[in-house]
mmCIF file of C-alpha atoms and ligand atoms in Angstrom:
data_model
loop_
_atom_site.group_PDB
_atom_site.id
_atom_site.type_symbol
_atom_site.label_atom_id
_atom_site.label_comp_id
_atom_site.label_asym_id
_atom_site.label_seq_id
_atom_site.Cartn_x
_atom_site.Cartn_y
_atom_site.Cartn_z
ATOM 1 C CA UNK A 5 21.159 -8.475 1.374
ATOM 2 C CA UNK A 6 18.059 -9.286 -0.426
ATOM 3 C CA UNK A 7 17.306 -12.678 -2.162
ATOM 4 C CA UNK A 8 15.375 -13.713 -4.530
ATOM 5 C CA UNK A 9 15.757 -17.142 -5.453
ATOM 6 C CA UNK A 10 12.680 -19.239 -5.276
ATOM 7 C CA UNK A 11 9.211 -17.364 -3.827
ATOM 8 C CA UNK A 12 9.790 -20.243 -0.507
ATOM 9 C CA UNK A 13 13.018 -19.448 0.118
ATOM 10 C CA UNK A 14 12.500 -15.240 -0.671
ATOM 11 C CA UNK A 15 9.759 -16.021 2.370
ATOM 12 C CA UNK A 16 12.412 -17.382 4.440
ATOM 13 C CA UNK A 17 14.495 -14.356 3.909
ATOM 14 C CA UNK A 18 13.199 -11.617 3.423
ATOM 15 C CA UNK A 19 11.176 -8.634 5.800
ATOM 16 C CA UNK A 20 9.044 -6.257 4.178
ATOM 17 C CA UNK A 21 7.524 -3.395 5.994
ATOM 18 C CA UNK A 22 4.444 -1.256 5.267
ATOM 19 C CA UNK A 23 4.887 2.592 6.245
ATOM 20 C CA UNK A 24 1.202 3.462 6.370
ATOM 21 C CA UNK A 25 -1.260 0.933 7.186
ATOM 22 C CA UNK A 26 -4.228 1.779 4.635
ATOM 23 C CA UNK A 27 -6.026 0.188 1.791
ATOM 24 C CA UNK A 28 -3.181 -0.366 -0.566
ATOM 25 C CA UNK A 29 -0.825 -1.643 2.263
ATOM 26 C CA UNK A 30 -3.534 -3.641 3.402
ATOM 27 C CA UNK A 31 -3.850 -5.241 -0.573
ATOM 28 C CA UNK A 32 -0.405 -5.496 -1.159
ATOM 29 C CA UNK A 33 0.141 -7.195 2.440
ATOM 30 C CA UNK A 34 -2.832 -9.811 1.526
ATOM 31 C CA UNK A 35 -1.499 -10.261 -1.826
ATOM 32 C CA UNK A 36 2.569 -11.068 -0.747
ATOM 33 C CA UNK A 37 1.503 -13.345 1.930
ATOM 34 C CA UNK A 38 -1.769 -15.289 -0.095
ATOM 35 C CA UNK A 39 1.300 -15.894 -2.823
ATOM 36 C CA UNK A 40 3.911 -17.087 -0.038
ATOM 37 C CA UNK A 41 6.360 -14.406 -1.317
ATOM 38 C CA UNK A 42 6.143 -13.268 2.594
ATOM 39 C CA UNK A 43 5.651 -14.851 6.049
ATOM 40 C CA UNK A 44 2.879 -13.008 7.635
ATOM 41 C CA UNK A 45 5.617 -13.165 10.337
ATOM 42 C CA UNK A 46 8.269 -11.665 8.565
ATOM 43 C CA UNK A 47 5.842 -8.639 7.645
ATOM 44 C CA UNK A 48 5.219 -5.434 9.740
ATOM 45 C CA UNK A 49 3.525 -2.028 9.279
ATOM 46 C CA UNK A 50 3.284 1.012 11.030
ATOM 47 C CA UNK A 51 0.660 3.829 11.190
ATOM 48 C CA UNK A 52 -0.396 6.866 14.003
ATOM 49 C CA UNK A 53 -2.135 5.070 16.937
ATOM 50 C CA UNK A 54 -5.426 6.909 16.298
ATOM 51 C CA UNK A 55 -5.665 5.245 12.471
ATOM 52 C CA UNK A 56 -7.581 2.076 12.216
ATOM 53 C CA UNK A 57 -5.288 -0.543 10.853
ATOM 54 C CA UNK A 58 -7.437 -3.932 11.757
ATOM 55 C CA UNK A 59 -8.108 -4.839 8.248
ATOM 56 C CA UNK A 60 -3.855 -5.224 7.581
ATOM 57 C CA UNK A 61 -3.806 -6.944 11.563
ATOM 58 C CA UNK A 62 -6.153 -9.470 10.249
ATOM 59 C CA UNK A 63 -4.025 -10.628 7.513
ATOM 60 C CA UNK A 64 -1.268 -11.422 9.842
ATOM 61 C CA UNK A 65 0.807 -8.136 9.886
ATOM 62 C CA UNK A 66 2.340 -7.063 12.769
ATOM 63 C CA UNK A 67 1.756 -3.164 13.360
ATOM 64 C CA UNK A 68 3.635 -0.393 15.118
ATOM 65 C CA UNK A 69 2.513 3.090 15.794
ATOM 66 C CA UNK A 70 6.308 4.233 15.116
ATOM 67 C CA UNK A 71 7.549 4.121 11.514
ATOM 68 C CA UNK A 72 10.955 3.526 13.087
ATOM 69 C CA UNK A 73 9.571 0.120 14.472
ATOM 70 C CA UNK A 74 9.001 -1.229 11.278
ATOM 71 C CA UNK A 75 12.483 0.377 9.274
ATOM 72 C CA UNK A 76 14.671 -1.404 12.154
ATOM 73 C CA UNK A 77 13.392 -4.875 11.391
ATOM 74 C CA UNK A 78 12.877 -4.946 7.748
ATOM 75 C CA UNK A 79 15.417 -5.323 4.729
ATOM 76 C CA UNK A 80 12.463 -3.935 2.254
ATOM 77 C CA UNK A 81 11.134 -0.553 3.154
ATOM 78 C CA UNK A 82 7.348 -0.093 1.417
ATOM 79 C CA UNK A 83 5.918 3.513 1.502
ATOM 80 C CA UNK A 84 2.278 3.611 1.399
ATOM 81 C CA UNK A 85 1.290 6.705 2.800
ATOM 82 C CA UNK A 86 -0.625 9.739 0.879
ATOM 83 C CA UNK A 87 1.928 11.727 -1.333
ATOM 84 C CA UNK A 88 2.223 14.686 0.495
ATOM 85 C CA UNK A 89 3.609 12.593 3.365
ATOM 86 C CA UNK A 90 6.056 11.152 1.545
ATOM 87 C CA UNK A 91 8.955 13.221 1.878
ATOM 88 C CA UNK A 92 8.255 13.318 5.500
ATOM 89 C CA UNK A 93 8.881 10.192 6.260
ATOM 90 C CA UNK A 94 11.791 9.379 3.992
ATOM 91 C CA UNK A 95 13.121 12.501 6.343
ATOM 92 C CA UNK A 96 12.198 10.730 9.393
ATOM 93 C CA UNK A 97 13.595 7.377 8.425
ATOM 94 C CA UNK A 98 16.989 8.788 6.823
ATOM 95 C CA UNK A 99 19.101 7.434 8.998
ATOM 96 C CA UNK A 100 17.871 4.028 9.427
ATOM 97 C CA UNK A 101 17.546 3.717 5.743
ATOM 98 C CA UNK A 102 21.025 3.977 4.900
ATOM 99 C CA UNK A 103 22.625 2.540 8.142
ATOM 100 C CA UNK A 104 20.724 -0.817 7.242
ATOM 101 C CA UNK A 105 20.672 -0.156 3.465
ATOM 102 C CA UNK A 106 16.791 -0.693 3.003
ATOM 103 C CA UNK A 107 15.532 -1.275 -0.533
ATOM 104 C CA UNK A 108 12.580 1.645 -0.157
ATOM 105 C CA UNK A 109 9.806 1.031 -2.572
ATOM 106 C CA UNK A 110 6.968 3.599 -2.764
ATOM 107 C CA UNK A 111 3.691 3.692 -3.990
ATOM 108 C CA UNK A 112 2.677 7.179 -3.647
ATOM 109 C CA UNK A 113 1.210 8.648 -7.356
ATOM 110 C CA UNK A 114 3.055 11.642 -8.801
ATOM 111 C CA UNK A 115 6.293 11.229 -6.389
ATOM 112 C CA UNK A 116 9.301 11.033 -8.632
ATOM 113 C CA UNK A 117 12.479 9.435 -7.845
ATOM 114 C CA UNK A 118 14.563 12.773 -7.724
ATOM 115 C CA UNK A 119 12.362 14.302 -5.387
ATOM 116 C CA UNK A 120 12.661 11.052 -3.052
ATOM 117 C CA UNK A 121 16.431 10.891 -3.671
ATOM 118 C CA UNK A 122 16.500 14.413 -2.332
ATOM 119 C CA UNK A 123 14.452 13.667 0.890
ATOM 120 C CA UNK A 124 17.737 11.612 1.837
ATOM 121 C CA UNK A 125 20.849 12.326 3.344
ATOM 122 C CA UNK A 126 22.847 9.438 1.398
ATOM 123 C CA UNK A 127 21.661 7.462 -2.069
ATOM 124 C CA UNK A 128 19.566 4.740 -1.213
ATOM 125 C CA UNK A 129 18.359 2.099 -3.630
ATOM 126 C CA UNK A 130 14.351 3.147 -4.441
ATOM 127 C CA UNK A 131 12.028 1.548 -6.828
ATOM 128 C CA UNK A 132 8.739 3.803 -7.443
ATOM 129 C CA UNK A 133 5.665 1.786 -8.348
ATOM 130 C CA UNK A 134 2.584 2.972 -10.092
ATOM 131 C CA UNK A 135 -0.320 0.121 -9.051
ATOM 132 C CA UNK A 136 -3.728 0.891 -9.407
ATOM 133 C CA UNK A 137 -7.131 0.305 -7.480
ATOM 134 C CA UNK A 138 -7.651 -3.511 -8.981
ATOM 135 C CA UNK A 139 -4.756 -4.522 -6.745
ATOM 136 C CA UNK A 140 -6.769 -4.544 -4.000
ATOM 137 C CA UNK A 141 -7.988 -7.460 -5.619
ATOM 138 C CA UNK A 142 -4.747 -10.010 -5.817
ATOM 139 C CA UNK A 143 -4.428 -11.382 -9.174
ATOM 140 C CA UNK A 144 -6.136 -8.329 -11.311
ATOM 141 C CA UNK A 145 -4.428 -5.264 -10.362
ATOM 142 C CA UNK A 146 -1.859 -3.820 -13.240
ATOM 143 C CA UNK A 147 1.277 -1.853 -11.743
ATOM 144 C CA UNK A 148 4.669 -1.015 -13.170
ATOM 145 C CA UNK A 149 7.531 -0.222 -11.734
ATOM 146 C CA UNK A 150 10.748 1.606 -12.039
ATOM 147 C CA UNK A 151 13.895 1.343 -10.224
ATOM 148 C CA UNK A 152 16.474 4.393 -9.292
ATOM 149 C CA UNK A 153 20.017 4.443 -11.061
ATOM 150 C CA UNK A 154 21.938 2.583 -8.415
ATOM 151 C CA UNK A 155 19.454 -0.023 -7.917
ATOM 152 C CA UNK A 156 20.796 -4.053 -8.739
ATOM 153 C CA UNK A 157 19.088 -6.273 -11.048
ATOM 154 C CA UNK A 158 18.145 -8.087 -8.399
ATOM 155 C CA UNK A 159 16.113 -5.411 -6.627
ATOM 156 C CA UNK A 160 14.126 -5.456 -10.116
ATOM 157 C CA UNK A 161 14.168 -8.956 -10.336
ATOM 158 C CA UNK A 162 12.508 -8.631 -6.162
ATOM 159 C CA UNK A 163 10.334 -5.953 -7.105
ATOM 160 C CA UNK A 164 8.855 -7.659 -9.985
ATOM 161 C CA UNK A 165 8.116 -11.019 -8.017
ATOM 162 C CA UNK A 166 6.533 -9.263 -5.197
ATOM 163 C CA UNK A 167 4.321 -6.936 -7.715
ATOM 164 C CA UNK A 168 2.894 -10.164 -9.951
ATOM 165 C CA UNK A 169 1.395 -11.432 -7.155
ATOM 166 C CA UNK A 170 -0.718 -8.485 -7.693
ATOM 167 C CA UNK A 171 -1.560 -8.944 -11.026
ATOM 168 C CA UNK A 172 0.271 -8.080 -14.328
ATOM 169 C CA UNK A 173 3.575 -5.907 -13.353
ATOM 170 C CA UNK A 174 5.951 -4.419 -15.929
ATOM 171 C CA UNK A 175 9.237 -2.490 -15.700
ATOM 172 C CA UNK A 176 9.439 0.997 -17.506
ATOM 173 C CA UNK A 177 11.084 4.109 -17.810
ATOM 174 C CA UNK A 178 10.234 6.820 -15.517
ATOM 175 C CA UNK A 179 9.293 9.314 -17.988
ATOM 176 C CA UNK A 180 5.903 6.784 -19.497
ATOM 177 C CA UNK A 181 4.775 7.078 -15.494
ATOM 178 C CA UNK A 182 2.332 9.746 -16.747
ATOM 179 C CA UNK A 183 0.710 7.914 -19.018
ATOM 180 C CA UNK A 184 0.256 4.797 -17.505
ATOM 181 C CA UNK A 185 -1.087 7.097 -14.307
ATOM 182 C CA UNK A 186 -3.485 8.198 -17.327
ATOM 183 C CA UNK A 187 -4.236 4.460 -18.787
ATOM 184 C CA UNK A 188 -4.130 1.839 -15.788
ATOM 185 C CA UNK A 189 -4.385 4.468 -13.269
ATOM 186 C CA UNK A 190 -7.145 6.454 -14.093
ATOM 187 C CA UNK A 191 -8.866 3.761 -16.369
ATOM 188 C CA UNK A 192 -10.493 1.673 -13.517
ATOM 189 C CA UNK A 193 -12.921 4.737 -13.493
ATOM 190 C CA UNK A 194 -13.007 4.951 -17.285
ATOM 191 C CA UNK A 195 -14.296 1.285 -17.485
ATOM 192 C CA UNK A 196 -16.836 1.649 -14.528
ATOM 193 C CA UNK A 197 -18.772 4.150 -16.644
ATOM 194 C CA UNK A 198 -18.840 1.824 -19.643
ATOM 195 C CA UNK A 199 -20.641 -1.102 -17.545
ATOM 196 C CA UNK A 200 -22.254 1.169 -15.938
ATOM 197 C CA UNK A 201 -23.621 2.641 -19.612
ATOM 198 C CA UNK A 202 -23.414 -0.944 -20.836
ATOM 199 C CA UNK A 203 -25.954 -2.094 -17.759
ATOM 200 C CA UNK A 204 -28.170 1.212 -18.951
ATOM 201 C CA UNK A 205 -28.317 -0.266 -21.890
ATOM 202 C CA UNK A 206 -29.936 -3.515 -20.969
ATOM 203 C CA UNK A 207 -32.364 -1.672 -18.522
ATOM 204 C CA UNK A 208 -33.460 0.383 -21.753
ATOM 205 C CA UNK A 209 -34.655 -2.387 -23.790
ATOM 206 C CA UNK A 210 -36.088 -4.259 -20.601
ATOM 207 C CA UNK A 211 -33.585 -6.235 -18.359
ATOM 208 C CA UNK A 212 -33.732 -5.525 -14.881
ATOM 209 C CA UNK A 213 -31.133 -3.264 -13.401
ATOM 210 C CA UNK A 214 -29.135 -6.122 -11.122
ATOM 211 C CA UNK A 215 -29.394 -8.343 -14.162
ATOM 212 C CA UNK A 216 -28.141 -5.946 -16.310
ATOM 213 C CA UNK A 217 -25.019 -5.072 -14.469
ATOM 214 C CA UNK A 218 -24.205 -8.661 -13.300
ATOM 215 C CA UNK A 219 -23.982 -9.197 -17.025
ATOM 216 C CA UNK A 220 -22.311 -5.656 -18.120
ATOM 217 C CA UNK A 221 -19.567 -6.783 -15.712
ATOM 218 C CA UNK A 222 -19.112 -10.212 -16.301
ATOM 219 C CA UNK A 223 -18.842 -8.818 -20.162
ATOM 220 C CA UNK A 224 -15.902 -6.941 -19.316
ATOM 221 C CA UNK A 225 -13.764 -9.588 -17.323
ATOM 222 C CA UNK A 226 -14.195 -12.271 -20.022
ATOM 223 C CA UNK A 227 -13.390 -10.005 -22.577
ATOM 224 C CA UNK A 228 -10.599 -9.049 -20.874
ATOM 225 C CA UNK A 229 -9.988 -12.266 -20.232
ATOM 226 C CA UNK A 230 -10.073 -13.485 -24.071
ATOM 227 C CA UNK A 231 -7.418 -10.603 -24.451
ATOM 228 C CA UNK A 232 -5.126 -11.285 -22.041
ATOM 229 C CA UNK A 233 -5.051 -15.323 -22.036
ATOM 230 C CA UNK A 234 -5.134 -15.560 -25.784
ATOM 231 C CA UNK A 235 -2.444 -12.320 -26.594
ATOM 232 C CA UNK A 236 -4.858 -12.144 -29.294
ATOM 233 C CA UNK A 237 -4.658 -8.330 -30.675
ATOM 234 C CA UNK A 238 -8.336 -7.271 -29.940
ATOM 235 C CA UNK A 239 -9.499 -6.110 -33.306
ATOM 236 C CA UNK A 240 -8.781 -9.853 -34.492
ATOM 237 C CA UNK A 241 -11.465 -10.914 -31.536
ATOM 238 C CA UNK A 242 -13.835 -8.369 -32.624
ATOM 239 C CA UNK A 243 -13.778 -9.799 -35.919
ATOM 240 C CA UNK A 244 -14.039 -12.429 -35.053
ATOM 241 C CA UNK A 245 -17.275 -12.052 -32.986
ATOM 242 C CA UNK A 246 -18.936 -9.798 -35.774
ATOM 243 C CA UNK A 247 -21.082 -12.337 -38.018
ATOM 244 C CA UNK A 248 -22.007 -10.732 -41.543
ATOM 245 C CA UNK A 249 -25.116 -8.434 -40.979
ATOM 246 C CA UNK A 250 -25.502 -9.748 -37.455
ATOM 247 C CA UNK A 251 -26.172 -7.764 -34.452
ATOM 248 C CA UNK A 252 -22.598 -7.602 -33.206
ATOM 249 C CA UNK A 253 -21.839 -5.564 -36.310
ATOM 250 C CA UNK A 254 -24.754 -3.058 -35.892
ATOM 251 C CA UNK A 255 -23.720 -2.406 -32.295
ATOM 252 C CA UNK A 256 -20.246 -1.676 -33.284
ATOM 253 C CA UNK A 257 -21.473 0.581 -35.787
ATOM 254 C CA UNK A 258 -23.502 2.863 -33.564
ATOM 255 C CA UNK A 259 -20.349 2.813 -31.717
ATOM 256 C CA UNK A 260 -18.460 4.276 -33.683
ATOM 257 C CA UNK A 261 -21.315 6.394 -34.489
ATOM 258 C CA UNK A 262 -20.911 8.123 -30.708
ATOM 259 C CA UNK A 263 -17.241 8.359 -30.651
ATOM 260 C CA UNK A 264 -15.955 5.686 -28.366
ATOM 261 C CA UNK A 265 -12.849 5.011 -29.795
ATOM 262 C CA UNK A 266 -12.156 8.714 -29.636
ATOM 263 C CA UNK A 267 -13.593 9.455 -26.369
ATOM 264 C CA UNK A 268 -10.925 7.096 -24.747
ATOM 265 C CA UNK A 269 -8.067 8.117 -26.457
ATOM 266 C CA UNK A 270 -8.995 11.840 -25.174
ATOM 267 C CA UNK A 271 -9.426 10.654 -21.953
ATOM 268 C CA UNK A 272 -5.928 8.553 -21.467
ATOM 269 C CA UNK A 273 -4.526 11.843 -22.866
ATOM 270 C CA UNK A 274 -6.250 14.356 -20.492
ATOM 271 C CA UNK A 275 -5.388 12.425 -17.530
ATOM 272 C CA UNK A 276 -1.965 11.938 -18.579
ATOM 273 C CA UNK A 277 -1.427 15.726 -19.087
ATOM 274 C CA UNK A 278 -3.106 16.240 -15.851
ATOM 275 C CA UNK A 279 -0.461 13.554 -14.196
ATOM 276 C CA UNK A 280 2.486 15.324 -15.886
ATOM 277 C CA UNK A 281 0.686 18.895 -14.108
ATOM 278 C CA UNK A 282 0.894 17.507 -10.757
ATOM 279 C CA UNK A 283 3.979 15.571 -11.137
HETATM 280 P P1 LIG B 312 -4.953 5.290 2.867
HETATM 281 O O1 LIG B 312 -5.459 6.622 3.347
HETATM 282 O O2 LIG B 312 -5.875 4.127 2.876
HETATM 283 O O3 LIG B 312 -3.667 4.887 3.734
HETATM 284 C C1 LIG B 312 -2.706 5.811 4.163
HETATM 285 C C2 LIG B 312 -2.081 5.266 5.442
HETATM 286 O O4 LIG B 312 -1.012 6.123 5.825
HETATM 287 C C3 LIG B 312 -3.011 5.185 6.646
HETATM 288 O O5 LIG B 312 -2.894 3.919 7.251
HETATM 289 C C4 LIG B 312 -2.460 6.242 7.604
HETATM 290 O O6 LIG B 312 -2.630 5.882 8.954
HETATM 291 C C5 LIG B 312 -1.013 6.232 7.252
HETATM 292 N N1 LIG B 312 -0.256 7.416 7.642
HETATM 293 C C6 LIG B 312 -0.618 8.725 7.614
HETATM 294 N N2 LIG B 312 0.411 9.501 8.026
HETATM 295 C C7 LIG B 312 1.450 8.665 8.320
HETATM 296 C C8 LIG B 312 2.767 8.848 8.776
HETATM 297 N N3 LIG B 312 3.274 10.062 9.016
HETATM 298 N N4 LIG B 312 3.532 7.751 8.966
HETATM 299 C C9 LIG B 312 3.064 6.521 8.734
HETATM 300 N N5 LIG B 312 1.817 6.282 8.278
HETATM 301 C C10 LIG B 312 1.024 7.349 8.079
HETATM 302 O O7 LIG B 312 -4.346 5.524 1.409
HETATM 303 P P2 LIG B 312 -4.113 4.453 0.221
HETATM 304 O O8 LIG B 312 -5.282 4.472 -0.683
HETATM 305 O O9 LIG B 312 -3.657 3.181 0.801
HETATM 306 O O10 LIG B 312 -2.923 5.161 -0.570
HETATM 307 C C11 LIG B 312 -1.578 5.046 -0.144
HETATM 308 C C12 LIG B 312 -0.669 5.400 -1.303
HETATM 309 O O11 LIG B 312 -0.906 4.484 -2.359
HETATM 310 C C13 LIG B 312 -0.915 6.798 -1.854
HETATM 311 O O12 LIG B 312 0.318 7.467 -1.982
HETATM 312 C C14 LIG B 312 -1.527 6.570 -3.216
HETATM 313 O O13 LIG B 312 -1.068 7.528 -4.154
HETATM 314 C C15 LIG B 312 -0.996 5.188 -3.580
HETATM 315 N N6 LIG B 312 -1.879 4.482 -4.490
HETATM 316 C C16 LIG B 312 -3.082 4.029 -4.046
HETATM 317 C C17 LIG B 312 -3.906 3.349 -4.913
HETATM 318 C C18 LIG B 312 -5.215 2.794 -4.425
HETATM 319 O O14 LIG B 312 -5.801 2.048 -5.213
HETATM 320 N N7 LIG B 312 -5.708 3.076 -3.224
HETATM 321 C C19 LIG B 312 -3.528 3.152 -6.251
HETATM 322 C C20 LIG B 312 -2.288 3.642 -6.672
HETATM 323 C C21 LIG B 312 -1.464 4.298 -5.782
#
């Protein structure tokens, strides 16, 4: 049975297991063992021999080369392979799954719960998370999960723990997956063109490029930092920031002059149809 009382003892206790050894198994191993939540010792992954899986071997995980391995000595099941391999190993693992009632936890985009529930021969408690590239970052990745019917409240309580030490981590419903995929998901990309139009700025009136984007970037986090440490709704610390007739004011105003504000929405909206296309 799974516990979940204090992050020391939940290391004591619990065995999580990676099924696919890549980046985000890698991030999510670095982050559960960097927070304590995990013993590197009581964490395991598995991958085909011929994949390199060094990175996750040199933050203390054991790894097997048979997915089998790894589901017969954990009590929480992590899929982290590519989508389309999903199903294929839930197939594969079956068995195992249900004779040692694994909590299975995937992070494969666009994979909903039914179709995982269907891969199995008997229910099985599954949580699907949606994380996103930050995570491979500890502390500044955003993910949400959401837990199948005949999961506990303590699988929720276990899969939110383990998730924070990513970064922020909320529970939802299944059916807002698509637009998160289309906000948090997708928006790493979004914001990368904004410092990297912010830094094209600078260069135009002068600053070198290196100096420009150092500063685009550093822009971002401590705005986003301002946001999220203050809870501070955003327009309030725009106001805030825009002196009467000063420059912040002017730049906000050509702006909204080129559409920001309405080139974002459209974009959190086309990726989220495009989610609910694949999904
Ligand atoms: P990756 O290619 O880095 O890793 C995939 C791993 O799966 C590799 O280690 C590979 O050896 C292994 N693998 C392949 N076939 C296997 C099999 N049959 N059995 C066991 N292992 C097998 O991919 P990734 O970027 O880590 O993505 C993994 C999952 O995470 C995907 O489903 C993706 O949708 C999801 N995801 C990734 C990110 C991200 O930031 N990279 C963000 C959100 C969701």
């Amino acid at each position: 049975s799974l516990e979940i009382t204090s992050g020391a003892e939940m290391a004591q206790t619990n065995t999580v297991g990676f099924v696919g050894a890549g980046k985000m198994a890698t991030a999510m191993a670095k982050g559960f063992i960097e927070s304590g939540l995990f013993h590197s010792s009581n964490t395991f992954a598995s991958c085909p021999a011929n994949w390199d899986s060094s990175e996750i071997q040199e933050a203390g995980v054991t790894v097997y080369d048979e997915n089998a391995q790894v589901a017969e000595k954990v009590n929480i099941l992590i899929l982290a392979v590519k989508p389309d391999v999903v199903k294929e190993v839930l197939q594969e693992l079956s068995a195992t799954i249900a004779k040692r009632n694994l909590l299975v936890i995937s992070v494969a985009a666009g994979v909903a719960i039914e179709s995982m529930e269907k891969a199995l021969e008997k229910p099985a408690r599954i949580i699907r998370v949606m994380p996103n590239t930050p995570a491979l970052y500890p502390g500044y990745g955003a993910c949400v999960f959401c837990p199948n019917s005949i999961c506990t409240s303590e699988d929720a309580a276990l899969a939110e723990k383990m998730f924070s030490s990513l970064g922020f981590c909320s529970q939802i419903d299944e059916k807002l997956i698509d637009a998160v995929t289309g906000l948090s998901g997708s928006g790493p990309a979004y914001v990368f063109t904004f410092i990297e139009a912010l830094s094209d700025g600078g260069v135009k009136m002068g600053l070198p490029r290196d100096l420009s984007t150092k500063l685009a970037a550093q822009t971002v986090l401590g705005a986003a930092k301002m946001v999220t440490a203050s809870g501070t709704h955003p327009a309030v610390l725009r106001d805030a920031v825009a002196s009467p007739g000063g420059t912040t004011i002017h730049g906000l105003h050509a702006l909204e002059q080129g559409g920001l504000r309405n080139a974002v929405i459209n974009a959190v909206e086309a990726a989220t149809k495009r989610s609910t296309e694949m999904g």
